[in-house]
């Protein structure tokens, strides 16, 4: 459906304002700030029923200056009306805000002949990010979409990229519209990311309903600092609606990948590779993980709360180091603020529950091959712990050149031990490879484990007895 292009204001090249008064709320007086601008990024699709909870959690944030960038992704309910009303409250509270949709982009592109749709590149709605100088003037801006027609939803990746591109904060605070933030969320994460600006900083979360995913919630909230990195092939170790990321890193990553599903897992795995490239001093991912594990082992315990920032730790050689010194010396791609600062709603209709296990396995295997299996000592051969359906599914998903490096399966089931796993290939007719199944008592590193954690398999006890170390001798696979 053709929609007339709206005329954009020309008085300021980076302005989001329309000349039409109905599309523009008055810009606030410039005010000096001694802090850094943070942009809360909120993609929205049929979320009218959640706006009344979402808005107070933004207004109650203790950090200033703050702005919110909403992108209405083809909503067919009252989302547009509810967000338009919310912008007035945000503006009154001194919070910059914008609400855009796909038609806003199409109209702006028609007017300005801009390039690509769907990526994170600059466009007519872009505002210059504030410089690192904390004394720079912060100008609050408000832009409200007035489009009345609805176009098909573009998907969560495009929605997040669009919302980021219409923001200008130094740090990007991601939030799903059906989740709720505690008042200190942004403040706590800014404190953490200012120490490790190239990391993804997440937080612990409270699951609602409380008993919806107890094992998953416990796993995600209780990982050690090292496990945030070494568990990356198991699942997203930082829950996406809790992420804070610098604009610099977001731009270097090229924004969220334009895919139908698992965009958060793909983004997290890609971020890990970029971080190692920037901070690994030429190490391979395997070497980086091993070094990270050993460094943190020398400074046990590795779990901290924000109140522990001044806590001092003995490095083993008599020298006492503060947590901030350790963070600077041993940067990590993933950081967890150990406070439940987000209320994370569970819903069967969410995108997470529409992603197939096969797709997630493929994404993880691709990363496992790039980050681990193609590097020494793994490229000389590795084993798989677990000869059941998950271990075999991993084997089948591996590219052929990595299948041939599998030396054995290991298991505890008597009926499996001593037999062979016969792989018939994609045709299902021709034997392509036979792999022996041995007892775990014979296990040697390196290996990938496909057995469930804390399910009574005895895995943890056997690992402890053998002195094997995750991230050095083995990795978990989801």
mmCIF file of C-alpha atoms in Angstrom, residues 226-227 229-234 285-286 289-290 293 368 372-373 377-378 381-386 394 410 443-453 458-478:
data_model
loop_
_atom_site.group_PDB
_atom_site.id
_atom_site.type_symbol
_atom_site.label_atom_id
_atom_site.label_comp_id
_atom_site.label_asym_id
_atom_site.label_seq_id
_atom_site.Cartn_x
_atom_site.Cartn_y
_atom_site.Cartn_z
ATOM 1 C CA UNK A 226 34.088 -18.847 34.239
ATOM 2 C CA UNK A 227 30.982 -20.895 33.455
ATOM 3 C CA UNK A 229 32.048 -18.456 29.106
ATOM 4 C CA UNK A 230 32.570 -22.221 29.146
ATOM 5 C CA UNK A 231 28.840 -23.077 29.171
ATOM 6 C CA UNK A 232 28.207 -21.113 25.970
ATOM 7 C CA UNK A 233 27.578 -24.290 23.916
ATOM 8 C CA UNK A 234 24.893 -25.351 26.363
ATOM 9 C CA UNK A 285 39.566 -19.472 21.536
ATOM 10 C CA UNK A 286 40.759 -22.736 23.140
ATOM 11 C CA UNK A 289 39.353 -20.272 27.589
ATOM 12 C CA UNK A 290 42.183 -22.222 29.179
ATOM 13 C CA UNK A 293 39.988 -20.778 33.649
ATOM 14 C CA UNK A 368 31.788 -25.440 18.539
ATOM 15 C CA UNK A 372 37.069 -25.438 19.673
ATOM 16 C CA UNK A 373 37.203 -28.445 17.366
ATOM 17 C CA UNK A 377 44.503 -30.388 20.752
ATOM 18 C CA UNK A 378 40.904 -31.004 19.662
ATOM 19 C CA UNK A 381 40.835 -36.213 18.122
ATOM 20 C CA UNK A 382 38.181 -35.951 20.835
ATOM 21 C CA UNK A 383 35.570 -38.113 22.531
ATOM 22 C CA UNK A 384 31.870 -37.687 23.287
ATOM 23 C CA UNK A 385 30.546 -38.525 26.743
ATOM 24 C CA UNK A 386 27.036 -39.859 26.268
ATOM 25 C CA UNK A 394 25.721 -34.182 18.160
ATOM 26 C CA UNK A 410 31.808 -43.019 26.589
ATOM 27 C CA UNK A 443 37.689 -41.606 29.660
ATOM 28 C CA UNK A 444 40.527 -39.303 28.652
ATOM 29 C CA UNK A 445 40.472 -35.680 27.558
ATOM 30 C CA UNK A 446 39.568 -33.815 25.490
ATOM 31 C CA UNK A 447 35.863 -34.573 25.248
ATOM 32 C CA UNK A 448 32.426 -33.050 24.771
ATOM 33 C CA UNK A 449 29.793 -34.081 27.297
ATOM 34 C CA UNK A 450 26.155 -34.436 26.300
ATOM 35 C CA UNK A 451 24.881 -35.764 29.642
ATOM 36 C CA UNK A 452 22.501 -33.688 31.756
ATOM 37 C CA UNK A 453 23.794 -31.812 34.757
ATOM 38 C CA UNK A 458 27.289 -39.046 38.456
ATOM 39 C CA UNK A 459 28.988 -36.844 35.875
ATOM 40 C CA UNK A 460 30.083 -34.107 38.271
ATOM 41 C CA UNK A 461 31.524 -36.597 40.757
ATOM 42 C CA UNK A 462 33.525 -38.424 38.076
ATOM 43 C CA UNK A 463 34.930 -35.157 36.723
ATOM 44 C CA UNK A 464 36.041 -34.092 40.197
ATOM 45 C CA UNK A 465 37.656 -37.477 40.854
ATOM 46 C CA UNK A 466 39.597 -37.320 37.585
ATOM 47 C CA UNK A 467 40.731 -33.688 38.147
ATOM 48 C CA UNK A 468 39.400 -32.698 34.716
ATOM 49 C CA UNK A 469 38.586 -29.036 34.198
ATOM 50 C CA UNK A 470 35.786 -27.568 32.115
ATOM 51 C CA UNK A 471 37.092 -25.198 29.464
ATOM 52 C CA UNK A 472 40.383 -27.072 29.361
ATOM 53 C CA UNK A 473 39.633 -30.814 29.233
ATOM 54 C CA UNK A 474 35.977 -30.721 28.226
ATOM 55 C CA UNK A 475 32.945 -28.621 27.305
ATOM 56 C CA UNK A 476 29.251 -29.089 27.940
ATOM 57 C CA UNK A 477 27.036 -29.272 24.870
ATOM 58 C CA UNK A 478 23.370 -28.276 25.161
#
